[in-house]
Coordinates of C-alpha atoms (C1' of nucleotides) in Angstrom, one line a residue:
Chain A
M18 CA 80.2 128.2 126.0
E19 CA 79.1 130.2 122.7
T20 CA 76.0 132.2 123.0
I21 CA 73.5 131.7 120.4
N22 CA 71.4 135.0 119.6
V23 CA 67.9 134.5 118.8
F24 CA 65.2 136.8 117.2
L25 CA 61.6 136.2 117.9
V26 CA 58.8 137.3 115.6
E27 CA 55.4 136.6 117.4
D28 CA 52.3 138.8 117.4
D29 CA 50.5 137.2 120.4
P30 CA 51.9 139.0 123.5
V31 CA 51.3 136.0 125.9
W32 CA 53.2 133.5 123.7
R33 CA 55.7 136.1 123.2
K34 CA 56.5 136.8 126.8
G35 CA 56.4 133.1 127.5
L36 CA 58.8 131.9 124.9
V37 CA 61.3 134.8 125.7
D38 CA 61.4 133.7 129.3
Y39 CA 61.5 130.0 128.5
L40 CA 64.4 130.6 126.0
N41 CA 66.4 132.9 128.2
K42 CA 66.6 130.2 131.0
E43 CA 68.8 128.2 128.6
A44 CA 72.3 129.4 129.6
D45 CA 73.4 129.4 125.8
L46 CA 70.4 131.0 124.4
T47 CA 69.6 134.9 124.3
V48 CA 66.6 136.7 122.8
V49 CA 68.3 139.7 121.3
G50 CA 65.4 140.9 119.4
E51 CA 61.6 140.7 119.1
A52 CA 58.8 141.7 116.7
G53 CA 55.0 141.4 116.5
T54 CA 54.4 142.3 112.9
K55 CA 56.1 141.9 109.5
A56 CA 57.0 145.6 109.4
E57 CA 58.7 145.4 112.9
A58 CA 60.5 142.3 112.1
I59 CA 62.0 143.8 108.9
E60 CA 62.8 147.0 110.7
R61 CA 64.6 145.5 113.6
F62 CA 66.2 142.2 112.2
L63 CA 69.5 143.5 111.0
A64 CA 70.3 145.6 114.0
A65 CA 69.5 142.5 116.4
G66 CA 72.4 140.5 114.9
A67 CA 70.8 137.2 115.5
D68 CA 72.0 133.7 114.6
V69 CA 68.6 132.1 114.6
V70 CA 65.1 133.4 114.0
L71 CA 61.9 132.0 115.5
M72 CA 59.0 133.0 113.2
D73 CA 55.4 132.6 114.0
I74 CA 53.4 131.8 110.9
N75 CA 50.1 133.6 111.8
L76 CA 51.3 137.1 112.5
T77 CA 47.7 138.1 112.0
E78 CA 44.5 136.2 112.3
N79 CA 43.9 133.8 109.4
N80 CA 47.1 134.9 107.6
L81 CA 50.4 133.3 106.6
D82 CA 52.3 136.5 106.6
G83 CA 55.0 134.7 108.7
I84 CA 56.1 133.0 105.5
E85 CA 56.3 136.3 103.6
T86 CA 58.3 137.8 106.5
A87 CA 60.7 134.9 106.4
M88 CA 61.3 135.5 102.7
E89 CA 62.0 139.1 103.3
L90 CA 64.3 138.4 106.2
I91 CA 66.3 135.9 104.0
A92 CA 66.5 138.6 101.3
L93 CA 68.1 140.9 103.9
E94 CA 70.5 138.2 105.1
P95 CA 70.6 135.0 103.1
D96 CA 72.4 133.0 105.6
C97 CA 70.1 133.4 108.5
K98 CA 68.4 130.2 110.0
I99 CA 64.8 130.6 110.4
I100 CA 62.7 128.1 112.3
M101 CA 58.9 128.4 111.7
L102 CA 56.8 128.3 114.7
T103 CA 53.1 127.4 114.5
S104 CA 50.1 125.5 115.7
L105 CA 49.2 124.5 112.2
T106 CA 50.3 121.2 110.8
A107 CA 48.8 121.4 107.2
D108 CA 51.2 120.0 104.6
D109 CA 50.9 123.0 102.4
V110 CA 52.0 125.4 105.0
I111 CA 54.9 123.2 105.9
V112 CA 56.0 123.0 102.4
E113 CA 55.7 126.5 101.8
S114 CA 57.8 127.4 104.9
F115 CA 60.6 125.3 103.7
S116 CA 60.1 126.7 100.2
A117 CA 60.6 130.0 101.5
G118 CA 63.8 129.0 103.0
A119 CA 63.2 127.9 106.5
V120 CA 65.4 125.5 108.1
N121 CA 62.9 123.9 110.5
Y122 CA 59.2 123.9 111.3
I123 CA 58.1 123.2 114.7
S124 CA 54.7 123.0 116.4
K125 CA 54.0 125.2 119.4
S126 CA 52.7 122.2 121.1
S127 CA 56.3 120.7 121.1
F128 CA 58.0 124.0 122.1
K129 CA 60.1 122.0 124.5
E130 CA 62.2 120.7 121.5
L131 CA 62.8 124.4 120.7
P132 CA 66.1 124.9 122.5
D133 CA 67.7 121.9 120.7
A134 CA 66.2 122.9 117.4
I135 CA 67.9 126.4 117.8
R136 CA 71.2 124.7 118.6
A137 CA 70.9 122.4 115.6
A138 CA 69.9 125.3 113.3
H139 CA 72.9 127.3 114.6
N140 CA 75.3 124.5 113.8
S141 CA 73.7 123.7 110.4
Q142 CA 72.4 120.5 111.6
S143 CA 69.2 118.9 110.8
A144 CA 66.5 118.6 113.5
I145 CA 63.4 118.4 111.2
H146 CA 60.6 116.7 112.9
P147 CA 59.2 113.5 111.4
T148 CA 55.8 115.2 110.9
A149 CA 57.4 118.0 108.9
A150 CA 59.6 115.3 106.9
A151 CA 56.5 113.5 105.9
A152 CA 55.2 116.5 104.4
L153 CA 58.4 117.2 102.5
R154 CA 58.5 113.6 101.3
N155 CA 55.0 113.9 100.0
E156 CA 55.8 117.2 98.2
F157 CA 59.1 115.7 96.8
L158 CA 57.1 112.7 95.4
R159 CA 54.6 114.9 93.8
L160 CA 57.1 117.1 92.2
K161 CA 59.1 114.0 91.0
N162 CA 55.9 112.8 89.6
E163 CA 55.1 116.1 87.7
E164 CA 58.5 115.8 86.2
N165 CA 58.0 112.2 85.2
Q166 CA 54.7 113.1 83.4
K167 CA 56.7 115.4 81.1
L168 CA 59.1 112.8 80.0
L169 CA 57.0 111.2 77.3
S170 CA 54.9 112.9 74.6
P171 CA 51.3 112.0 74.2
A172 CA 51.9 109.6 71.2
E173 CA 54.7 108.0 73.2
K174 CA 52.4 107.5 76.1
E175 CA 49.6 105.9 74.0
I176 CA 51.9 103.3 72.5
L177 CA 53.4 102.4 75.9
Q178 CA 50.0 101.8 77.1
L179 CA 49.2 99.5 74.3
I180 CA 52.5 97.7 74.7
H181 CA 51.6 97.4 78.5
Q182 CA 48.2 95.7 77.4
G183 CA 50.4 93.2 75.6
K184 CA 49.9 94.3 72.1
T185 CA 52.4 93.7 69.3
Q186 CA 53.7 96.4 67.0
T187 CA 51.3 94.9 64.3
Q188 CA 48.3 95.3 66.5
I189 CA 49.3 98.9 67.5
E190 CA 49.6 99.6 63.8
Q191 CA 45.9 98.6 63.2
S192 CA 44.7 100.3 66.4
L193 CA 46.3 103.7 65.9
H194 CA 46.2 103.8 62.0
I195 CA 49.9 104.7 61.9
T196 CA 52.7 102.6 60.2
K197 CA 55.0 100.3 61.9
R198 CA 57.8 102.5 61.1
T199 CA 56.4 105.3 63.0
I200 CA 55.9 102.9 66.0
K201 CA 59.4 101.8 65.9
N202 CA 60.6 105.4 65.9
H203 CA 58.3 106.3 68.9
I204 CA 59.6 103.2 70.8
N205 CA 63.2 103.7 70.0
R206 CA 62.9 107.3 71.6
I207 CA 61.0 106.0 74.6
L208 CA 63.8 103.4 75.2
K209 CA 66.5 106.2 75.0
K210 CA 64.5 108.4 77.3
M211 CA 63.9 105.8 79.9
G212 CA 67.3 104.1 79.8
V213 CA 65.9 100.6 79.2
K214 CA 66.6 97.9 76.5
T215 CA 63.2 96.6 75.5
S216 CA 59.6 98.0 75.2
K217 CA 58.4 95.4 77.8
E218 CA 60.6 96.9 80.4
A219 CA 59.7 100.4 79.5
A220 CA 56.1 99.5 79.7
A221 CA 56.5 98.1 83.1
K222 CA 58.5 100.8 84.5
A223 CA 56.1 103.4 83.1
S224 CA 53.2 101.7 84.7
Q225 CA 55.0 101.6 88.0
K226 CA 55.8 105.2 87.8
K227 CA 52.4 106.1 86.5
L228 CA 53.8 107.7 83.4
F229 CA 50.5 107.3 81.5
Chain B
M23 CA 48.3 93.2 120.4
E24 CA 48.4 93.1 116.7
T25 CA 51.5 91.3 115.4
I26 CA 53.5 93.1 112.6
N27 CA 55.0 90.9 109.9
V28 CA 58.5 91.8 108.8
F29 CA 60.2 90.8 105.8
L30 CA 64.0 91.3 105.7
V31 CA 66.4 91.6 102.8
E32 CA 70.1 91.7 103.7
D33 CA 72.9 89.8 102.0
D34 CA 75.4 89.9 104.9
P35 CA 74.6 86.6 107.0
V36 CA 76.0 88.2 110.2
W37 CA 73.7 91.3 110.0
R38 CA 70.8 89.1 108.9
K39 CA 71.0 86.8 111.8
G40 CA 71.6 89.6 114.2
L41 CA 68.6 91.6 112.9
V42 CA 66.2 88.7 112.9
D43 CA 67.1 87.8 116.5
Y44 CA 66.9 91.5 117.6
L45 CA 63.5 92.1 115.9
N46 CA 62.0 88.9 117.1
K47 CA 62.7 89.8 120.8
E48 CA 59.9 92.4 120.3
A49 CA 56.7 91.0 121.3
D50 CA 54.7 92.5 118.5
L51 CA 57.2 92.0 115.7
T52 CA 57.8 88.8 113.6
V53 CA 60.2 88.2 110.8
V54 CA 58.1 86.3 108.3
G55 CA 60.5 86.1 105.5
E56 CA 64.1 86.6 104.6
A57 CA 66.1 87.1 101.4
G58 CA 69.8 87.8 100.6
T59 CA 69.6 88.7 96.9
K60 CA 67.2 90.7 94.5
A61 CA 66.1 87.5 93.0
E62 CA 65.3 85.8 96.3
A63 CA 63.5 88.8 97.4
I64 CA 61.2 89.0 94.4
E65 CA 60.6 85.2 94.7
R66 CA 59.6 85.0 98.3
F67 CA 58.1 88.5 99.0
L68 CA 54.4 87.8 98.3
A69 CA 54.3 84.5 99.8
A70 CA 55.6 85.9 103.1
G71 CA 52.6 88.2 103.4
A72 CA 54.6 91.0 105.1
D73 CA 53.4 94.3 106.5
V74 CA 56.7 95.9 106.4
V75 CA 59.9 95.3 104.5
L76 CA 63.5 96.0 105.7
M77 CA 65.7 96.4 102.8
D78 CA 69.5 96.7 102.9
I79 CA 70.7 99.0 100.1
N80 CA 73.9 97.2 99.3
L81 CA 73.0 93.7 98.3
T82 CA 76.1 93.1 96.7
E83 CA 79.5 95.1 97.1
N84 CA 79.5 98.6 95.6
N85 CA 75.9 98.2 94.4
L86 CA 72.7 99.9 95.1
D87 CA 70.5 97.1 94.0
G88 CA 68.5 97.2 97.1
I89 CA 66.8 100.4 95.5
E90 CA 65.9 98.5 92.4
T91 CA 64.6 95.5 94.6
A92 CA 62.5 98.0 96.4
M93 CA 61.0 99.3 93.2
E94 CA 60.2 95.7 92.1
L95 CA 58.4 95.0 95.4
I96 CA 56.4 98.1 95.1
A97 CA 55.6 96.9 91.7
L98 CA 54.2 93.7 93.0
E99 CA 52.4 95.1 96.0
P100 CA 52.0 98.9 95.8
D101 CA 50.9 99.2 99.4
C102 CA 53.9 97.7 101.1
K103 CA 55.9 99.8 103.4
I104 CA 59.6 99.6 102.7
I105 CA 62.2 100.8 105.2
M106 CA 65.7 101.2 103.6
L107 CA 68.5 100.0 105.9
T108 CA 72.1 101.1 105.2
S109 CA 75.4 102.3 106.5
L110 CA 75.5 105.0 103.8
T111 CA 74.3 108.5 104.5
A112 CA 75.0 110.1 101.1
D113 CA 72.2 112.5 100.1
D114 CA 71.7 111.1 96.7
V115 CA 71.2 107.6 98.0
I116 CA 68.7 108.8 100.5
V117 CA 66.8 110.8 97.8
E118 CA 66.7 107.8 95.4
S119 CA 65.4 105.5 98.2
F120 CA 62.3 107.9 98.9
S121 CA 62.1 108.3 95.0
A122 CA 61.9 104.6 94.8
G123 CA 58.8 104.6 97.2
A124 CA 60.5 103.8 100.3
V125 CA 58.6 105.2 103.5
N126 CA 61.7 105.4 105.6
Y127 CA 65.5 105.3 105.7
I128 CA 67.5 104.2 108.6
S129 CA 71.2 104.0 109.3
K130 CA 72.4 100.5 110.6
S131 CA 74.2 102.3 113.3
S132 CA 70.8 103.4 114.8
F133 CA 69.2 100.0 114.4
K134 CA 67.8 100.5 117.9
E135 CA 65.3 102.8 116.4
L136 CA 64.2 100.1 114.1
P137 CA 61.3 98.4 116.1
D138 CA 59.5 102.0 116.5
A139 CA 60.3 102.8 112.9
I140 CA 58.6 99.4 111.9
R141 CA 55.7 100.2 114.1
A142 CA 55.4 103.7 112.6
A143 CA 55.5 102.5 109.0
H144 CA 52.9 100.0 109.6
N145 CA 50.6 102.6 111.1
S146 CA 51.3 104.9 108.1
Q147 CA 53.0 107.4 110.5
S148 CA 56.1 109.2 109.7
A149 CA 59.3 108.5 111.6
I150 CA 61.8 109.9 109.1
H151 CA 65.2 110.7 110.8
P152 CA 66.2 114.3 110.8
T153 CA 69.3 113.4 108.6
A154 CA 67.0 111.8 106.0
A155 CA 64.7 114.8 106.2
A156 CA 67.6 117.1 105.6
A157 CA 68.5 115.3 102.3
L158 CA 64.8 115.4 101.4
R159 CA 64.8 119.2 102.1
N160 CA 67.9 119.8 99.9
E161 CA 66.6 117.8 97.1
F162 CA 63.1 119.4 97.5
L163 CA 64.7 123.0 97.2
R164 CA 66.8 121.8 94.1
L165 CA 63.6 120.6 92.4
K166 CA 61.8 123.8 93.2
N167 CA 64.6 125.8 92.0
E168 CA 64.8 123.9 88.8
E169 CA 61.1 124.6 88.3
N170 CA 61.6 128.2 89.0
Q171 CA 64.3 128.7 86.5
K172 CA 61.9 127.5 83.7
L173 CA 59.2 130.0 84.8
L174 CA 60.6 132.9 82.8
S175 CA 62.0 133.0 79.1
P176 CA 65.4 134.4 78.4
A177 CA 64.2 137.6 77.1
E178 CA 61.9 138.0 80.3
K179 CA 64.9 137.2 82.5
E180 CA 67.0 139.9 80.8
I181 CA 64.4 142.6 81.1
L182 CA 63.8 141.8 84.8
Q183 CA 67.4 142.0 85.5
L184 CA 67.7 145.4 84.0
I185 CA 64.5 146.4 86.0
H186 CA 66.1 145.2 89.1
Q187 CA 69.1 147.4 88.4
G188 CA 66.6 150.3 88.4
K189 CA 66.4 151.0 84.7
T190 CA 63.2 152.6 83.2
Q191 CA 61.4 151.2 80.2
T192 CA 63.0 153.9 78.2
Q193 CA 66.6 152.9 79.2
I194 CA 65.8 149.3 78.6
E195 CA 64.7 150.3 75.2
Q196 CA 68.1 151.8 74.4
S197 CA 70.1 148.9 76.0
L198 CA 68.4 146.1 74.2
H199 CA 67.4 147.9 70.9
I200 CA 63.8 146.8 71.2
T201 CA 60.8 149.0 71.3
K202 CA 59.0 150.1 74.4
R203 CA 56.0 147.9 73.2
T204 CA 57.7 144.9 73.3
I205 CA 59.0 145.6 76.8
K206 CA 55.6 146.4 78.1
N207 CA 54.4 142.9 76.6
H208 CA 57.3 141.1 78.2
I209 CA 56.6 142.7 81.6
N210 CA 52.9 142.1 81.3
R211 CA 53.4 138.3 80.8
I212 CA 56.0 138.4 83.7
L213 CA 53.4 140.0 86.2
K214 CA 50.9 137.5 85.1
K215 CA 53.4 134.4 85.5
M216 CA 54.6 135.7 89.0
G217 CA 51.3 136.9 90.3
V218 CA 52.5 140.3 91.2
K219 CA 51.2 143.8 90.3
T220 CA 54.3 146.0 89.5
S221 CA 57.6 145.2 87.9
K222 CA 59.5 146.3 90.8
E223 CA 57.8 143.5 92.9
A224 CA 58.6 141.1 90.1
A225 CA 62.2 142.1 90.2
A226 CA 62.5 141.8 93.8
K227 CA 60.9 138.5 94.0
A228 CA 62.9 137.3 91.0
S229 CA 66.3 138.2 92.7
Q230 CA 65.2 136.6 96.0
K231 CA 64.3 133.4 94.2
K232 CA 67.3 133.6 92.0
L233 CA 65.3 133.4 88.9
F234 CA 68.1 135.2 86.7
Chain C
dA22 C1' 48.8 168.0 80.3
dC23 C1' 52.5 164.9 80.2
dC24 C1' 55.0 160.8 80.9
dA25 C1' 55.9 156.3 82.9
dG26 C1' 53.8 152.2 83.9
dG27 C1' 50.2 149.1 83.1
dT28 C1' 46.1 146.4 80.6
dA29 C1' 44.1 143.9 76.7
dC30 C1' 44.1 142.5 72.6
dT31 C1' 46.3 141.0 67.8
dA32 C1' 49.8 139.2 64.7
dA33 C1' 54.0 137.8 62.1
dG34 C1' 58.3 135.3 62.0
dG35 C1' 61.4 132.0 64.2
dA36 C1' 63.0 128.2 67.1
dA37 C1' 62.1 124.0 69.4
dT38 C1' 59.5 120.1 69.7
dG39 C1' 56.3 116.5 68.3
dT40 C1' 54.3 113.3 64.7
dT41 C1' 54.6 110.8 61.1
dG42 C1' 57.0 108.0 57.6
dG43 C1' 61.1 106.8 54.9
dT44 C1' 65.6 103.7 53.8
dA45 C1' 68.7 100.3 55.4
dC46 C1' 70.4 97.2 58.6
dT47 C1' 71.1 94.1 63.1
dT48 C1' 69.3 91.2 66.8
dT49 C1' 66.2 88.2 69.1
dT50 C1' 62.6 85.1 69.3
dT51 C1' 59.8 81.3 67.7
Chain D
dA5 C1' 64.1 80.8 57.7
dA6 C1' 60.5 83.9 59.1
dA7 C1' 58.5 87.2 62.2
dA8 C1' 59.1 90.5 65.6
dA9 C1' 61.7 93.7 67.8
dG10 C1' 65.3 97.1 67.7
dT11 C1' 69.1 100.5 65.8
dA12 C1' 70.7 104.6 63.2
dC13 C1' 69.9 107.8 60.3
dC14 C1' 67.0 111.3 57.6
dA15 C1' 62.8 114.4 56.4
dA16 C1' 58.4 116.7 55.8
dC17 C1' 54.8 118.6 58.4
dA18 C1' 52.3 120.5 62.5
dT19 C1' 52.2 122.4 66.8
dT20 C1' 53.7 125.1 70.5
dC21 C1' 56.4 128.6 72.5
dC22 C1' 59.3 132.8 72.1
dT23 C1' 60.3 137.3 70.4
dT24 C1' 59.1 141.2 68.2
dA25 C1' 55.9 144.9 67.5
dG26 C1' 51.4 146.8 66.5
dT27 C1' 46.5 149.5 68.2
dA28 C1' 44.1 151.4 71.7
dC29 C1' 43.1 152.4 76.2
dC30 C1' 43.6 153.4 81.5
dT31 C1' 46.2 155.1 85.7
dG32 C1' 48.9 157.7 88.9
dG33 C1' 52.3 161.1 89.8
dT34 C1' 54.6 165.7 88.7

DNA sequence: ACCAGGTACTAAGGAATGTTGGTACTTTTT
DNA sequence: AAAAAGTACCAACATTCCTTAGTACCTGGT
């Protein structure tokens, strides 16, 4: 059986001792290095030759320096697999962790899942917990939405809104004090941007995706 | 015990029958409606009064109309919980499903997880499978990266690259044939955009995040 | 004291995008 | 047939962002 080398970054001595003992009980896992601070982690990481890193998020009280530390380690060794370990379940912390390049995010309360998560990380498999996945989904939707907002220009949005209210081009002409020609041009660009054939479809799709 | 009403969209009659029977065996689940095509789904959905929708992705051969159908149902009832059901595990299909508004994505081969996934969806809890979560993570990182690329202008990127190579402002002045004043201005904007204090930090961070 | 780096403005010229409207024509709906 | 919607171009003007460079000043290290 192949041995997986684990590097542990955790400031709390009690947790650290507990985790090392717990992980070393697994036949295929070996803790090859430890650190309690960002500086120690950066100093010892490369020499340890670890396959997987366990990184506590709060290396100091009320601080997220574990995320910074993760980024530094990835800068040193882009292929390293980092699992963030924390008691927090705030969405933004989860998102930032993945954003920093972590491959997984596990609550300390479910530390029993750690050995399998470490094995999965080492084999480049996914073991992301549903809670973390939900945070990723939320952020993914937020990012997509932000992108969507930029698709249409202000004038295009306004026209699409009026179409959605059932107004004809002649009525829009009167509302906005612009000629029907301009409206047709705006609509034509909207249809191309959105990949639909009629302004009704565009308006329906836009209201669905909250583009205005 | 509260009963959860399920609406099933599946074209294959064998799978459909099998799923209905399987789900109805669960005491708290009731299949209150079925459809085999996009049109049927849209027609019958509202009348069924479902809490959760199970949606097959391939309603016709070689087609992803299940995703379109999901979007239509969400347009009809924005709060509906849709679980995509499929034999495919392609990343882009998973991402498109979540993008359309689905709350979960489950492989037909793990249909045994369906009852719990339905309960989780109904309670607005996350039950996203690690495989789907990995696809979300990849897409999230791709989107973040795309955003990051847009942060710096071409001139700003070029200057940061040279700083990263260790060049001084005087050396950059000679390389790019622009005055030191322009360089200072670029750097000043870079520092503000990236929220760092020195150009060294900016260059390090930029190379980490592959901004140039 | 000098030099490199940094701050805080201002400003001119260019490129890219957005807005408006034009001509001319086709398709769809009523 | 008439009205409404849409296609395919072109063009002037505005706005915004990018690039360049200016003046004037501050800070930290040698």
